[in-house]
């Protein structure tokens, strides 16, 4: 876990019940879920294997070890998990170096949270080397800390990354709002006890208790997130 600015207090500047906002990265703030799939298709094509489009929903949003391991098993490719991880990370880095599109509403939401002094963390299953490159575009000043998938023993769908982020911000998990785009990320946040806003990117996510589903990040602002906590009282 890397802090990018000093950790902030347990409450927002106005004393709101919302203590912190925890944001996923790929598919939530940056439009990169398709990048991962394109890289996976390209790498396995070079290995002599075609990926089935239906597998895309299996690998989306998960840790590298799970998605890469699944693809090796599904294709029977002659490559180790370690070697495949290197190829996938290198291919992804090449794509984000060329272009890193933000999701609609992402820049506005980050600026609003920063302006109002809301403790905010970036919580991703991507590796630290990827997160740091993306942070340089998103603006590291927007985040009090960031948690990478290769910095926890159990990443999403386990609650560990979100519990670590909440603790790092001095916030109670049940007073944290999480924004996620995949079922894997939603499962992690809910297991941590956080209030979840799902903005589906690749696969649909159904509403549930403690979970709000919206079609776009453009519908999410600070008032919306504070309202989630009001509903819990």
Tab-separated table of C-alpha atoms in Angstrom:
chain	number	residue	atom	x	y	z
A	1	UNK	CA	0.000	0.000	0.000
A	2	UNK	CA	1.450	3.341	-1.041
A	3	UNK	CA	0.368	6.689	0.378
A	4	UNK	CA	0.471	9.527	-2.113
A	5	UNK	CA	-0.435	12.293	0.361
A	6	UNK	CA	-0.615	12.256	4.160
A	7	UNK	CA	-3.548	10.283	5.552
A	8	UNK	CA	-6.562	12.412	6.373
A	9	UNK	CA	-9.004	12.362	9.267
A	10	UNK	CA	-11.933	10.054	9.812
A	11	UNK	CA	-14.614	12.529	8.772
A	12	UNK	CA	-15.108	14.733	5.767
A	13	UNK	CA	-14.706	18.451	6.179
A	14	UNK	CA	-18.385	19.029	6.913
A	15	UNK	CA	-18.692	16.197	9.434
A	16	UNK	CA	-20.691	13.987	7.065
A	17	UNK	CA	-21.350	10.345	7.935
A	18	UNK	CA	-19.448	9.553	4.757
A	19	UNK	CA	-15.911	9.027	6.033
A	20	UNK	CA	-14.103	7.985	2.852
A	21	UNK	CA	-14.532	7.098	-0.812
A	22	UNK	CA	-12.726	4.059	-2.223
A	23	UNK	CA	-12.462	3.861	-5.995
A	24	UNK	CA	-11.651	0.997	-8.320
A	25	UNK	CA	-9.444	1.841	-11.307
A	26	UNK	CA	-9.864	-0.241	-14.489
A	27	UNK	CA	-13.308	0.224	-15.977
A	28	UNK	CA	-14.341	2.602	-13.187
A	29	UNK	CA	-12.063	5.624	-13.513
A	30	UNK	CA	-10.183	4.695	-16.691
A	31	UNK	CA	-11.652	2.999	-19.738
A	32	UNK	CA	-9.169	0.117	-19.776
A	33	UNK	CA	-11.111	-3.113	-19.219
A	34	UNK	CA	-11.086	-3.577	-22.994
A	35	UNK	CA	-7.316	-3.017	-23.027
A	36	UNK	CA	-6.742	-6.061	-20.810
A	37	UNK	CA	-8.836	-8.297	-23.042
A	38	UNK	CA	-7.154	-7.018	-26.197
A	39	UNK	CA	-3.740	-7.743	-24.689
A	40	UNK	CA	-4.810	-11.220	-23.591
A	41	UNK	CA	-6.105	-11.977	-27.092
A	42	UNK	CA	-2.878	-10.695	-28.637
A	43	UNK	CA	-0.557	-12.603	-26.305
A	44	UNK	CA	-2.402	-15.904	-26.689
A	45	UNK	CA	-2.604	-15.462	-30.446
A	46	UNK	CA	1.207	-15.252	-30.489
A	47	UNK	CA	1.235	-18.486	-28.490
A	48	UNK	CA	-1.007	-20.122	-31.104
A	49	UNK	CA	-4.316	-19.978	-29.239
A	50	UNK	CA	-7.569	-18.135	-29.886
A	51	UNK	CA	-9.554	-16.906	-26.886
A	52	UNK	CA	-13.297	-17.500	-26.689
A	53	UNK	CA	-15.205	-14.225	-26.311
A	54	UNK	CA	-17.284	-15.789	-23.535
A	55	UNK	CA	-14.151	-16.025	-21.375
A	56	UNK	CA	-14.027	-12.240	-21.206
A	57	UNK	CA	-16.681	-12.227	-18.483
A	58	UNK	CA	-14.699	-14.800	-16.518
A	59	UNK	CA	-11.444	-12.845	-16.401
A	60	UNK	CA	-12.784	-9.296	-16.053
A	61	UNK	CA	-12.158	-7.518	-12.772
A	62	UNK	CA	-10.142	-10.272	-11.158
A	63	UNK	CA	-6.538	-10.526	-10.004
A	64	UNK	CA	-3.871	-11.264	-12.582
A	65	UNK	CA	-3.135	-14.687	-11.096
A	66	UNK	CA	-6.744	-15.776	-11.441
A	67	UNK	CA	-7.396	-14.451	-14.940
A	68	UNK	CA	-4.039	-15.539	-16.359
A	69	UNK	CA	-4.273	-18.922	-14.660
A	70	UNK	CA	-7.740	-19.478	-16.085
A	71	UNK	CA	-6.596	-18.663	-19.620
A	72	UNK	CA	-3.593	-20.975	-19.405
A	73	UNK	CA	-5.812	-23.822	-18.248
A	74	UNK	CA	-8.560	-23.079	-20.770
A	75	UNK	CA	-6.204	-22.928	-23.758
A	76	UNK	CA	-3.529	-25.386	-22.670
A	77	UNK	CA	-0.903	-22.816	-23.635
A	78	UNK	CA	2.709	-23.778	-22.955
A	79	UNK	CA	3.652	-20.855	-20.718
A	80	UNK	CA	4.140	-20.359	-17.008
A	81	UNK	CA	1.969	-18.053	-14.952
A	82	UNK	CA	5.008	-15.887	-14.136
A	83	UNK	CA	5.997	-15.484	-17.785
A	84	UNK	CA	2.434	-14.769	-18.864
A	85	UNK	CA	2.052	-12.126	-16.160
A	86	UNK	CA	5.091	-10.296	-17.492
A	87	UNK	CA	3.772	-10.367	-21.068
A	88	UNK	CA	0.323	-9.128	-20.040
A	89	UNK	CA	1.669	-6.278	-17.920
A	90	UNK	CA	4.068	-5.208	-20.674
A	91	UNK	CA	1.312	-5.270	-23.284
A	92	UNK	CA	-1.022	-3.272	-21.052
A	93	UNK	CA	1.662	-0.693	-20.266
A	94	UNK	CA	2.274	-0.227	-23.980
A	95	UNK	CA	-1.416	0.535	-24.519
A	96	UNK	CA	-1.798	3.000	-21.671
A	97	UNK	CA	1.392	4.754	-22.756
A	98	UNK	CA	-0.289	5.403	-26.106
A	99	UNK	CA	-3.677	6.434	-24.693
A	100	UNK	CA	-5.430	6.372	-21.339
A	101	UNK	CA	-9.059	7.436	-21.725
A	102	UNK	CA	-10.937	8.396	-18.569
A	103	UNK	CA	-14.461	7.183	-17.966
A	104	UNK	CA	-17.118	9.891	-18.369
A	105	UNK	CA	-17.506	11.745	-15.091
A	106	UNK	CA	-14.240	10.505	-13.563
A	107	UNK	CA	-12.286	13.773	-13.713
A	108	UNK	CA	-15.227	15.737	-12.348
A	109	UNK	CA	-15.794	13.329	-9.436
A	110	UNK	CA	-12.115	13.270	-8.455
A	111	UNK	CA	-11.930	17.058	-8.528
A	112	UNK	CA	-15.060	17.365	-6.378
A	113	UNK	CA	-13.858	14.894	-3.759
A	114	UNK	CA	-10.497	16.662	-3.589
A	115	UNK	CA	-12.071	20.109	-3.346
A	116	UNK	CA	-14.224	19.042	-0.384
A	117	UNK	CA	-11.424	17.227	1.424
A	118	UNK	CA	-13.009	13.774	1.231
A	119	UNK	CA	-10.432	11.054	2.067
A	120	UNK	CA	-10.130	9.036	-1.135
A	121	UNK	CA	-8.241	5.841	-2.013
A	122	UNK	CA	-7.556	4.026	-5.261
A	123	UNK	CA	-8.102	0.279	-4.771
A	124	UNK	CA	-7.198	-1.965	-7.715
A	125	UNK	CA	-6.381	-5.574	-8.521
A	126	UNK	CA	-3.781	-4.288	-10.983
A	127	UNK	CA	-0.125	-4.426	-10.002
A	128	UNK	CA	1.724	-1.461	-8.493
A	129	UNK	CA	3.706	-0.858	-11.696
A	130	UNK	CA	0.411	-0.330	-13.547
A	131	UNK	CA	-1.257	1.745	-10.825
A	132	UNK	CA	1.639	4.193	-10.632
A	133	UNK	CA	1.463	4.827	-14.375
A	134	UNK	CA	-2.279	5.462	-14.183
A	135	UNK	CA	-1.892	7.684	-11.107
A	136	UNK	CA	0.375	9.979	-13.087
A	137	UNK	CA	-2.590	10.650	-15.394
A	138	UNK	CA	-5.358	10.736	-12.790
A	139	UNK	CA	-3.302	12.983	-10.521
A	140	UNK	CA	-1.785	11.431	-7.383
A	141	UNK	CA	-2.956	14.432	-5.347
A	142	UNK	CA	-6.517	13.115	-5.692
A	143	UNK	CA	-5.731	10.085	-3.523
A	144	UNK	CA	-4.611	9.818	0.092
A	145	UNK	CA	-3.388	6.293	-0.657
A	146	UNK	CA	-3.561	3.500	-3.186
A	147	UNK	CA	-3.701	-0.276	-2.811
A	148	UNK	CA	-2.395	-2.594	-5.545
A	149	UNK	CA	-3.301	-6.209	-6.173
A	150	UNK	CA	0.267	-7.395	-5.696
A	151	UNK	CA	0.521	-5.710	-2.293
A	152	UNK	CA	-2.060	-7.846	-0.500
A	153	UNK	CA	-2.010	-11.592	0.137
A	154	UNK	CA	-5.622	-11.847	-1.023
A	155	UNK	CA	-6.954	-9.392	-3.562
A	156	UNK	CA	-10.478	-8.995	-4.974
A	157	UNK	CA	-12.949	-10.720	-4.585
A	158	UNK	CA	-11.654	-10.958	-1.004
A	159	UNK	CA	-12.315	-7.948	1.239
A	160	UNK	CA	-8.649	-7.415	2.163
A	161	UNK	CA	-7.866	-4.506	-0.234
A	162	UNK	CA	-10.875	-2.491	0.897
A	163	UNK	CA	-10.304	-3.225	4.569
A	164	UNK	CA	-6.691	-2.116	4.160
A	165	UNK	CA	-7.709	1.095	2.402
A	166	UNK	CA	-10.347	1.957	5.020
A	167	UNK	CA	-7.879	1.362	7.839
A	168	UNK	CA	-5.269	3.488	6.089
A	169	UNK	CA	-7.723	6.363	5.939
A	170	UNK	CA	-8.837	5.889	9.540
A	171	UNK	CA	-12.379	5.157	8.373
A	172	UNK	CA	-14.961	2.553	9.311
A	173	UNK	CA	-15.695	0.264	6.355
A	174	UNK	CA	-19.442	0.741	6.799
A	175	UNK	CA	-18.916	4.494	6.399
A	176	UNK	CA	-16.959	4.088	3.164
A	177	UNK	CA	-18.558	4.391	-0.256
A	178	UNK	CA	-16.988	2.145	-2.896
A	179	UNK	CA	-17.392	2.629	-6.639
A	180	UNK	CA	-16.810	-0.525	-8.708
A	181	UNK	CA	-17.528	-1.773	-12.221
A	182	UNK	CA	-17.333	-5.583	-11.917
A	183	UNK	CA	-19.013	-8.297	-9.877
A	184	UNK	CA	-15.603	-9.308	-8.508
A	185	UNK	CA	-14.939	-5.829	-7.169
A	186	UNK	CA	-18.461	-5.486	-5.814
A	187	UNK	CA	-18.075	-8.783	-3.957
A	188	UNK	CA	-14.834	-7.545	-2.364
A	189	UNK	CA	-16.338	-4.256	-1.243
A	190	UNK	CA	-19.482	-5.852	0.130
A	191	UNK	CA	-17.477	-8.482	1.991
A	192	UNK	CA	-15.595	-5.596	3.611
A	193	UNK	CA	-18.895	-4.096	4.756
A	194	UNK	CA	-18.765	-1.021	2.524
A	195	UNK	CA	-21.628	0.733	0.793
A	196	UNK	CA	-21.291	-0.001	-2.929
A	197	UNK	CA	-22.099	1.906	-6.085
A	198	UNK	CA	-21.802	-0.337	-9.146
A	199	UNK	CA	-21.220	1.179	-12.572
A	200	UNK	CA	-21.122	-1.944	-14.784
A	201	UNK	CA	-18.535	-1.894	-17.582
A	202	UNK	CA	-18.403	-5.314	-19.270
A	203	UNK	CA	-21.029	-7.491	-17.563
A	204	UNK	CA	-24.346	-6.509	-15.920
A	205	UNK	CA	-24.594	-6.139	-12.136
A	206	UNK	CA	-27.945	-6.409	-10.391
A	207	UNK	CA	-29.059	-4.112	-7.550
A	208	UNK	CA	-29.076	-5.622	-4.050
A	209	UNK	CA	-29.285	-4.602	-0.431
A	210	UNK	CA	-26.508	-2.112	0.303
A	211	UNK	CA	-25.729	-1.817	-3.424
A	212	UNK	CA	-26.802	0.862	-5.878
A	213	UNK	CA	-26.390	0.342	-9.626
A	214	UNK	CA	-26.099	3.305	-11.991
A	215	UNK	CA	-25.426	3.327	-15.734
A	216	UNK	CA	-22.628	5.904	-15.668
A	217	UNK	CA	-20.177	7.577	-13.331
A	218	UNK	CA	-21.695	10.840	-14.501
A	219	UNK	CA	-24.591	10.111	-12.130
A	220	UNK	CA	-22.261	9.903	-9.129
A	221	UNK	CA	-21.264	13.014	-7.208
A	222	UNK	CA	-20.501	13.874	-3.585
A	223	UNK	CA	-24.131	14.564	-2.730
A	224	UNK	CA	-25.083	11.174	-4.158
A	225	UNK	CA	-22.414	9.388	-2.094
A	226	UNK	CA	-23.375	11.227	1.089
A	227	UNK	CA	-26.973	10.244	0.444
A	228	UNK	CA	-26.004	6.577	0.551
A	229	UNK	CA	-24.894	6.996	4.156
A	230	UNK	CA	-28.054	8.886	5.050
A	231	UNK	CA	-30.083	5.902	3.824
A	232	UNK	CA	-28.242	3.675	6.305
A	233	UNK	CA	-29.233	5.631	9.379
